[in-house]
Amino acid sequence: STTSIHRLATHIIESGIRLPSVRNVVVVAVRVTEKAAETIFSAFCLKSFRSMYGTTELSNVISWMPRDTMEHKTIGFPAPDVQMKVVDIDTGKVLGPKEHGELWVKSPTNMRAYYNNPDATAEVITPEGWLRTG
């Protein structure tokens, strides 16, 4: 998690430890705050820092960033065979760039259902197969 890598980076800075062999960091499933990114960048001599996205319900990382990327403000691009859209949860309208809404994902790795819980399944999976990430 971002909290774990942020704590580790803070400890490294405070203790004066140097880890020159750590060249790449990948954070998955959580947003990287500006403060955490600054601390991580200060603690390590990174060649790449990538933030990607995935959840248990998606069964996989569903976005990626190219190697040698130093980016923490985006989850990157949809992985192959993954469709994404950002939806206004009140209107159901698909939103455009820089608009805030709920991320919906459709991919071959999406879960099919919550075990023995059709009501919970209906809340997160649309009839068209989109998984609402919440």
CSV table of C-alpha atoms in Angstrom, one decimal:
chain,number,residue,atom,x,y,z
A,1,SER,CA,0.0,0.0,0.0
A,2,THR,CA,1.0,3.6,-0.3
A,3,THR,CA,1.1,3.8,3.5
A,4,SER,CA,3.6,0.9,3.7
A,5,ILE,CA,6.0,2.3,1.1
A,6,HIS,CA,5.6,5.8,2.6
A,7,ARG,CA,6.5,4.5,6.0
A,8,LEU,CA,9.5,2.6,4.6
A,9,ALA,CA,10.7,5.7,2.7
A,10,THR,CA,10.4,7.9,5.8
A,11,HIS,CA,12.4,5.4,7.9
A,12,ILE,CA,15.1,5.2,5.2
A,13,ILE,CA,15.4,9.0,5.2
A,14,GLU,CA,15.4,9.4,9.0
A,15,SER,CA,17.9,6.6,9.6
A,16,GLY,CA,20.3,7.7,6.8
A,17,ILE,CA,20.1,4.2,5.1
A,18,ARG,CA,20.9,4.1,1.4
A,19,LEU,CA,19.4,1.5,-0.9
A,20,PRO,CA,20.9,2.2,-4.3
A,21,SER,CA,19.7,-1.2,-5.7
A,22,VAL,CA,16.0,-0.1,-5.4
A,23,ARG,CA,15.5,1.4,-8.8
A,24,ASN,CA,11.8,0.6,-9.5
A,25,VAL,CA,8.6,1.0,-7.4
A,26,VAL,CA,5.2,-0.1,-8.4
A,27,VAL,CA,2.1,0.8,-6.3
A,28,VAL,CA,-1.1,-1.0,-7.0
A,29,ALA,CA,-4.7,-0.4,-5.9
A,30,VAL,CA,-4.3,2.8,-3.9
A,31,ARG,CA,-3.9,6.5,-4.8
A,32,VAL,CA,-0.4,7.9,-4.2
A,33,THR,CA,-0.6,11.2,-2.4
A,34,GLU,CA,1.7,14.1,-3.3
A,35,LYS,CA,3.4,13.9,0.1
A,36,ALA,CA,4.0,10.1,-0.2
A,37,ALA,CA,5.4,10.5,-3.7
A,38,GLU,CA,7.8,13.3,-2.6
A,39,THR,CA,9.0,11.1,0.3
A,40,ILE,CA,9.4,8.0,-1.9
A,41,PHE,CA,11.3,10.0,-4.5
A,42,SER,CA,13.6,11.4,-1.8
A,43,ALA,CA,14.4,8.0,-0.3
A,44,PHE,CA,15.2,6.1,-3.4
A,45,CYS,CA,17.2,6.7,-6.6
A,46,LEU,CA,14.4,5.6,-8.8
A,47,LYS,CA,14.5,4.8,-12.5
A,48,SER,CA,10.8,4.3,-12.5
A,49,PHE,CA,7.8,4.8,-10.3
A,50,ARG,CA,4.4,3.5,-11.5
A,51,SER,CA,1.0,3.6,-10.1
A,52,MET,CA,-1.4,1.0,-11.4
A,53,TYR,CA,-4.9,-0.2,-10.5
A,54,GLY,CA,-6.6,-3.5,-9.6
A,55,THR,CA,-9.0,-5.0,-7.1
A,56,THR,CA,-9.9,-8.4,-5.9
A,57,GLU,CA,-13.1,-8.3,-7.9
A,58,LEU,CA,-11.1,-7.6,-11.1
A,59,SER,CA,-8.8,-10.5,-10.4
A,60,ASN,CA,-5.9,-8.7,-11.8
A,61,VAL,CA,-4.1,-5.4,-12.4
A,62,ILE,CA,-6.2,-3.8,-15.1
A,63,SER,CA,-4.1,-0.8,-15.9
A,64,TRP,CA,-0.4,-0.3,-16.6
A,65,MET,CA,2.3,2.3,-17.1
A,66,PRO,CA,5.3,1.9,-19.4
A,67,ARG,CA,8.6,1.1,-17.9
A,68,ASP,CA,10.9,4.0,-17.0
A,69,THR,CA,7.8,6.1,-16.1
A,70,MET,CA,8.0,8.5,-13.2
A,71,GLU,CA,4.3,9.1,-12.7
A,72,HIS,CA,2.1,8.8,-9.6
A,73,LYS,CA,-1.0,11.0,-10.6
A,74,THR,CA,-2.6,8.4,-12.9
A,75,ILE,CA,-3.4,4.7,-12.9
A,76,GLY,CA,-2.2,4.6,-16.5
A,77,PHE,CA,-3.7,2.9,-19.5
A,78,PRO,CA,-6.2,0.0,-19.7
A,79,ALA,CA,-4.4,-3.4,-20.0
A,80,PRO,CA,-5.1,-5.5,-23.1
A,81,ASP,CA,-8.7,-6.7,-23.3
A,82,VAL,CA,-9.8,-4.2,-20.5
A,83,GLN,CA,-12.4,-1.6,-21.1
A,84,MET,CA,-12.8,1.4,-18.7
A,85,LYS,CA,-15.1,4.3,-18.4
A,86,VAL,CA,-15.9,6.9,-15.8
A,87,VAL,CA,-19.6,7.3,-15.0
A,88,ASP,CA,-21.6,9.9,-13.1
A,89,ILE,CA,-23.2,7.7,-10.5
A,90,ASP,CA,-26.3,9.9,-10.3
A,91,THR,CA,-27.1,10.2,-14.0
A,92,GLY,CA,-25.3,7.2,-15.5
A,93,LYS,CA,-23.7,9.5,-18.0
A,94,VAL,CA,-20.2,8.6,-19.3
A,95,LEU,CA,-17.8,11.4,-18.3
A,96,GLY,CA,-14.9,12.9,-20.2
A,97,PRO,CA,-11.3,13.6,-19.3
A,98,LYS,CA,-10.7,15.3,-15.9
A,99,GLU,CA,-14.3,14.7,-14.8
A,100,HIS,CA,-14.9,12.9,-11.5
A,101,GLY,CA,-17.1,9.9,-11.2
A,102,GLU,CA,-17.0,6.1,-10.6
A,103,LEU,CA,-14.7,3.9,-12.6
A,104,TRP,CA,-16.4,1.0,-14.4
A,105,VAL,CA,-14.4,-1.8,-15.8
A,106,LYS,CA,-15.2,-4.7,-18.2
A,107,SER,CA,-12.6,-7.4,-18.7
A,108,PRO,CA,-12.3,-11.2,-19.1
A,109,THR,CA,-10.9,-11.3,-15.5
A,110,ASN,CA,-13.9,-9.6,-13.8
A,111,MET,CA,-15.5,-11.7,-11.1
A,112,ARG,CA,-18.8,-13.2,-12.1
A,113,ALA,CA,-20.6,-12.9,-8.8
A,114,TYR,CA,-20.2,-12.7,-5.1
A,115,TYR,CA,-20.7,-16.3,-3.7
A,116,ASN,CA,-24.3,-16.9,-2.7
A,117,ASN,CA,-25.1,-13.2,-2.7
A,118,PRO,CA,-27.0,-12.1,-5.8
A,119,ASP,CA,-28.1,-8.8,-4.2
A,120,ALA,CA,-24.5,-7.7,-3.6
A,121,THR,CA,-23.6,-8.9,-7.1
A,122,ALA,CA,-26.4,-6.9,-8.7
A,123,GLU,CA,-25.1,-3.7,-6.9
A,124,VAL,CA,-21.7,-3.9,-8.5
A,125,ILE,CA,-22.1,-5.7,-11.8
A,126,THR,CA,-24.4,-4.1,-14.4
A,127,PRO,CA,-26.6,-6.1,-16.8
A,128,GLU,CA,-24.0,-5.3,-19.5
A,129,GLY,CA,-21.2,-6.8,-17.5
A,130,TRP,CA,-19.5,-3.6,-16.2
A,131,LEU,CA,-18.0,-3.9,-12.7
A,132,ARG,CA,-18.6,-0.7,-10.7
A,133,THR,CA,-15.5,-0.1,-8.6
A,134,GLY,CA,-17.2,2.1,-6.0
